[in-house]
CSV table of N, CA and C in Angstrom, one decimal:
chain,number,residue,atom,x,y,z
A,1,MET,N,-65.8,39.7,46.8
A,1,MET,CA,-66.7,39.4,45.8
A,1,MET,C,-66.2,39.3,44.7
A,2,LEU,N,-65.2,39.3,44.0
A,2,LEU,CA,-64.4,40.0,42.6
A,2,LEU,C,-64.5,38.4,42.9
A,3,GLY,N,-63.8,37.8,43.7
A,3,GLY,CA,-63.2,36.1,43.8
A,3,GLY,C,-64.1,35.2,43.3
A,4,ASP,N,-65.3,35.9,43.7
A,4,ASP,CA,-66.5,34.3,44.0
A,4,ASP,C,-66.9,34.6,42.6
A,5,ILE,N,-66.7,35.7,41.9
A,5,ILE,CA,-67.5,35.6,40.5
A,5,ILE,C,-66.6,35.1,39.6
A,6,GLU,N,-64.9,35.5,39.8
A,6,GLU,CA,-64.1,34.3,38.7
A,6,GLU,C,-64.4,33.3,39.5
A,7,THR,N,-64.3,32.3,39.9
A,7,THR,CA,-64.5,31.2,41.1
A,7,THR,C,-65.5,30.1,39.6
A,8,LEU,N,-66.7,31.1,40.5
A,8,LEU,CA,-68.3,31.0,39.0
A,8,LEU,C,-68.2,30.9,38.1
A,9,GLN,N,-67.1,31.5,37.3
A,9,GLN,CA,-67.2,31.7,36.3
A,9,GLN,C,-66.1,30.3,35.2
A,10,ARG,N,-65.5,29.8,36.3
A,10,ARG,CA,-64.4,28.8,36.1
A,10,ARG,C,-65.4,27.3,35.9
A,11,ARG,N,-66.2,27.7,37.6
A,11,ARG,CA,-66.9,26.0,37.5
A,11,ARG,C,-67.9,26.4,36.1
A,12,ALA,N,-68.4,27.0,36.2
A,12,ALA,CA,-69.2,27.3,34.2
A,12,ALA,C,-68.4,27.0,33.4
A,13,VAL,N,-67.2,27.5,33.1
A,13,VAL,CA,-66.5,26.7,31.8
A,13,VAL,C,-66.2,25.7,32.2
A,14,MET,N,-65.5,25.0,33.4
A,14,MET,CA,-65.2,23.3,33.5
A,14,MET,C,-66.4,22.9,33.0
A,15,VAL,N,-67.4,22.8,33.6
A,15,VAL,CA,-68.8,22.1,33.3
A,15,VAL,C,-69.3,21.8,32.0
A,16,GLU,N,-69.0,23.3,31.1
A,16,GLU,CA,-69.6,23.6,29.9
A,16,GLU,C,-68.7,22.6,29.0
A,17,VAL,N,-67.3,22.8,29.4
A,17,VAL,CA,-66.0,22.1,28.6
A,17,VAL,C,-66.2,20.4,28.8
A,18,GLU,N,-66.4,19.9,30.1
A,18,GLU,CA,-67.4,18.9,30.6
A,18,GLU,C,-68.4,17.8,29.6
A,19,GLU,N,-69.1,18.9,28.9
A,19,GLU,CA,-70.6,18.8,28.7
A,19,GLU,C,-69.9,18.5,27.1
A,20,ILE,N,-68.9,19.6,26.6
A,20,ILE,CA,-68.7,19.4,25.3
A,20,ILE,C,-67.5,18.1,25.0
A,21,ILE,N,-67.1,17.4,25.7
A,21,ILE,CA,-66.2,16.5,25.6
A,21,ILE,C,-67.1,15.5,25.5
A,22,GLN,N,-67.9,15.1,26.3
A,22,GLN,CA,-69.1,14.3,27.0
A,22,GLN,C,-69.8,13.5,25.2
A,23,SER,N,-69.5,15.2,24.8
A,23,SER,CA,-71.1,15.0,24.1
A,23,SER,C,-70.0,15.1,22.7
A,24,THR,N,-69.0,14.7,22.6
A,24,THR,CA,-68.6,15.2,21.0
A,24,THR,C,-67.4,13.9,21.0
A,25,PRO,N,-67.5,13.3,20.6
A,25,PRO,CA,-66.4,11.4,20.1
A,25,PRO,C,-65.3,11.9,19.6
A,26,ASN,N,-65.3,13.4,18.9
A,26,ASN,CA,-64.9,13.5,17.8
A,26,ASN,C,-63.5,15.1,18.3
A,27,TYR,N,-62.6,14.2,18.3
A,27,TYR,CA,-61.5,15.1,19.3
A,27,TYR,C,-61.6,16.5,18.6
A,28,ALA,N,-61.5,16.2,17.4
A,28,ALA,CA,-61.3,17.6,16.2
A,28,ALA,C,-62.3,18.8,16.5
A,29,ASP,N,-63.6,18.1,16.7
A,29,ASP,CA,-64.4,19.0,17.0
A,29,ASP,C,-64.4,19.9,18.7
A,30,VAL,N,-63.8,18.9,19.3
A,30,VAL,CA,-63.4,19.4,21.2
A,30,VAL,C,-62.4,20.2,20.7
A,31,ARG,N,-61.1,20.1,19.8
A,31,ARG,CA,-60.4,21.2,19.7
A,31,ARG,C,-60.6,22.0,19.2
A,32,GLU,N,-62.1,21.9,18.5
A,32,GLU,CA,-62.2,23.6,17.8
A,32,GLU,C,-63.1,24.4,18.7
A,33,ALA,N,-63.5,23.3,19.8
A,33,ALA,CA,-64.4,24.1,20.6
A,33,ALA,C,-63.7,25.0,22.0
A,34,LEU,N,-62.4,23.8,22.2
A,34,LEU,CA,-61.5,24.6,23.4
A,34,LEU,C,-61.2,25.8,23.1
A,35,ARG,N,-60.5,25.8,21.3
A,35,ARG,CA,-60.1,27.6,20.5
A,35,ARG,C,-61.0,28.0,21.3
A,36,SER,N,-62.2,28.0,20.7
A,36,SER,CA,-63.4,28.9,20.7
A,36,SER,C,-63.3,29.2,22.5
A,37,ARG,N,-63.1,28.7,23.3
A,37,ARG,CA,-63.1,29.2,24.7
A,37,ARG,C,-61.3,30.0,25.1
A,38,ASN,N,-60.9,30.1,24.3
A,38,ASN,CA,-59.5,31.0,24.7
A,38,ASN,C,-58.9,29.1,25.1
A,39,PHE,N,-58.9,28.6,25.0
A,39,PHE,CA,-57.9,27.3,25.7
A,39,PHE,C,-56.8,27.5,24.7
A,40,ILE,N,-55.5,27.0,25.0
A,40,ILE,CA,-54.3,27.3,24.5
A,40,ILE,C,-53.7,25.8,24.7
A,41,PRO,N,-53.3,25.1,23.2
A,41,PRO,CA,-52.6,24.2,23.5
A,41,PRO,C,-50.9,23.7,24.3
A,42,GLU,N,-51.0,22.8,24.9
A,42,GLU,CA,-49.3,22.9,25.2
A,42,GLU,C,-49.0,21.6,25.0
A,43,GLN,N,-50.2,20.6,24.9
A,43,GLN,CA,-49.4,19.5,24.1
A,43,GLN,C,-50.6,18.7,22.9
A,44,ASP,N,-50.5,18.4,21.6
A,44,ASP,CA,-51.6,17.7,20.9
A,44,ASP,C,-50.6,17.1,20.4
A,45,ASP,N,-51.0,16.2,21.3
A,45,ASP,CA,-50.3,14.6,20.5
A,45,ASP,C,-50.9,13.6,19.8
A,46,ALA,N,-50.8,12.6,19.5
A,46,ALA,CA,-51.8,11.5,18.9
A,46,ALA,C,-51.9,10.8,20.4
A,47,ASP,N,-51.3,10.8,21.2
A,47,ASP,CA,-51.0,9.6,22.7
A,47,ASP,C,-52.0,10.9,23.4
A,48,VAL,N,-51.4,12.0,24.2
A,48,VAL,CA,-51.7,12.8,24.8
A,48,VAL,C,-52.3,14.7,24.5
A,49,ALA,N,-53.6,15.0,24.6
A,49,ALA,CA,-53.5,16.9,24.7
A,49,ALA,C,-53.8,16.8,26.1
A,50,VAL,N,-53.0,18.1,26.0
A,50,VAL,CA,-53.6,19.0,27.7
A,50,VAL,C,-53.0,20.4,26.5
A,51,TRP,N,-54.7,20.7,27.7
A,51,TRP,CA,-54.7,22.5,26.9
A,51,TRP,C,-55.3,23.6,28.3
A,52,VAL,N,-55.1,24.6,28.2
A,52,VAL,CA,-55.2,25.5,29.4
A,52,VAL,C,-55.6,26.5,28.7
A,53,GLN,N,-56.3,27.4,30.1
A,53,GLN,CA,-57.0,28.8,29.5
A,53,GLN,C,-55.8,29.1,31.4
A,54,PRO,N,-55.2,29.8,30.8
A,54,PRO,CA,-54.8,30.7,31.7
A,54,PRO,C,-55.3,31.6,32.5
A,55,ASP,N,-56.3,32.5,31.9
A,55,ASP,CA,-57.5,33.7,32.5
A,55,ASP,C,-58.3,33.6,33.6
A,56,LEU,N,-58.7,31.9,33.3
A,56,LEU,CA,-59.4,31.2,34.5
A,56,LEU,C,-58.7,30.0,35.5
A,57,GLY,N,-57.4,29.4,34.8
A,57,GLY,CA,-56.9,28.6,35.8
A,57,GLY,C,-57.7,27.5,35.3
A,58,ILE,N,-57.7,27.6,34.4
A,58,ILE,CA,-58.1,25.3,33.7
A,58,ILE,C,-57.8,25.0,33.4
A,59,PHE,N,-57.3,23.7,33.1
A,59,PHE,CA,-56.3,22.8,32.4
A,59,PHE,C,-57.4,21.3,31.9
A,60,VAL,N,-57.4,21.0,30.2
A,60,VAL,CA,-57.8,19.6,30.2
A,60,VAL,C,-56.6,19.0,29.8
A,61,LEU,N,-57.1,17.4,30.2
A,61,LEU,CA,-56.0,16.6,29.6
A,61,LEU,C,-57.1,15.6,29.1
A,62,LEU,N,-56.3,15.0,27.9
A,62,LEU,CA,-57.0,14.2,27.4
A,62,LEU,C,-56.4,13.3,26.5
A,63,GLN,N,-56.7,11.6,27.4
A,63,GLN,CA,-55.3,10.6,26.6
A,63,GLN,C,-56.3,10.2,25.4
A,64,MET,N,-55.5,10.1,23.9
A,64,MET,CA,-56.6,10.2,22.9
A,64,MET,C,-56.0,8.2,22.9
A,65,ASN,N,-57.1,7.9,21.6
A,65,ASN,CA,-57.6,6.8,21.3
A,65,ASN,C,-57.0,6.9,19.9
A,66,LEU,N,-56.4,5.9,19.4
A,66,LEU,CA,-56.5,6.0,17.5
A,66,LEU,C,-57.4,5.7,16.7
A,67,GLY,N,-57.7,6.8,16.2
A,67,GLY,CA,-58.6,7.0,15.1
A,67,GLY,C,-59.6,8.6,15.8
A,68,GLY,N,-58.8,9.0,16.0
A,68,GLY,CA,-58.9,10.8,16.5
A,68,GLY,C,-60.5,10.8,17.8
A,69,GLY,N,-60.5,9.4,18.8
A,69,GLY,CA,-61.3,9.7,19.5
A,69,GLY,C,-60.6,10.0,21.2
A,70,TYR,N,-60.7,9.8,22.5
A,70,TYR,CA,-60.4,9.6,23.4
A,70,TYR,C,-60.9,8.3,24.3
A,71,ALA,N,-59.9,8.2,25.1
A,71,ALA,CA,-60.1,7.2,25.8
A,71,ALA,C,-60.3,7.4,27.3
A,72,GLY,N,-59.7,8.9,27.9
A,72,GLY,CA,-60.3,9.5,29.1
A,72,GLY,C,-60.1,11.2,29.5
A,73,TYR,N,-60.5,11.8,30.2
A,73,TYR,CA,-60.1,13.0,30.0
A,73,TYR,C,-59.9,13.6,31.6
A,74,ARG,N,-59.8,14.9,31.7
A,74,ARG,CA,-59.7,15.3,32.6
A,74,ARG,C,-60.0,16.7,32.8
A,75,VAL,N,-60.6,17.5,33.4
A,75,VAL,CA,-61.0,19.0,33.1
A,75,VAL,C,-60.6,19.0,34.9
A,76,ALA,N,-59.7,20.3,35.1
A,76,ALA,CA,-59.3,20.3,36.4
A,76,ALA,C,-59.2,22.4,36.7
A,77,ALA,N,-59.0,22.5,37.0
A,77,ALA,CA,-58.6,23.7,38.1
A,77,ALA,C,-56.7,24.1,38.6
A,78,TYR,N,-56.0,25.2,38.5
A,78,TYR,CA,-55.2,24.9,38.9
A,78,TYR,C,-55.1,26.4,39.8
A,79,ASP,N,-54.6,27.1,40.5
A,79,ASP,CA,-54.8,28.4,40.9
A,79,ASP,C,-53.3,29.1,40.7
A,80,ASN,N,-52.5,28.4,40.1
A,80,ASN,CA,-50.8,29.4,39.8
A,80,ASN,C,-50.5,28.2,38.6
A,81,LEU,N,-50.1,28.7,37.1
A,81,LEU,CA,-49.9,28.0,36.7
A,81,LEU,C,-48.3,27.0,37.2
A,82,GLU,N,-47.4,28.5,37.1
A,82,GLU,CA,-46.3,27.8,38.1
A,82,GLU,C,-46.2,26.9,39.5
A,83,ASP,N,-46.4,27.7,40.0
A,83,ASP,CA,-46.7,26.4,41.1
A,83,ASP,C,-47.4,25.2,40.6
A,84,HIS,N,-48.0,24.5,39.3
A,84,HIS,CA,-48.6,23.3,39.6
A,84,HIS,C,-48.1,23.0,37.8
A,85,GLU,N,-47.4,22.5,37.9
A,85,GLU,CA,-46.8,21.7,36.8
A,85,GLU,C,-47.5,20.1,36.2
A,86,VAL,N,-47.6,19.7,35.3
A,86,VAL,CA,-48.3,18.7,34.7
A,86,VAL,C,-47.3,18.0,34.1
A,87,ARG,N,-47.0,17.0,34.5
A,87,ARG,CA,-46.4,16.0,34.1
A,87,ARG,C,-46.7,14.4,33.5
A,88,LEU,N,-46.7,14.4,32.0
A,88,LEU,CA,-47.0,13.3,31.8
A,88,LEU,C,-45.6,12.0,31.7
A,89,PRO,N,-46.5,10.5,31.9
A,89,PRO,CA,-45.9,10.2,31.6
A,89,PRO,C,-44.5,9.2,30.2
A,90,GLU,N,-43.4,8.9,30.1
A,90,GLU,CA,-42.7,9.1,28.9
A,90,GLU,C,-43.0,8.0,28.3
């Protein structure tokens, strides 16, 4: 039952983050929203941003545009950070 609650919480946060990204074109605002939900920046460059929420096992990948927006994004869950390494193209 505890696992079911954690899964529901994870899904709720993932939906919330996706809605924030879709409704907020400015990356600076998205960054603050992620920080306020205890996401940690793993990479925050001009090309790509990767944020993780280790307690819930969620990561957010944003492909950045020039001018502070983003071209695409992905919100996903992982079971164990050590088992799932995010690799970005060089």
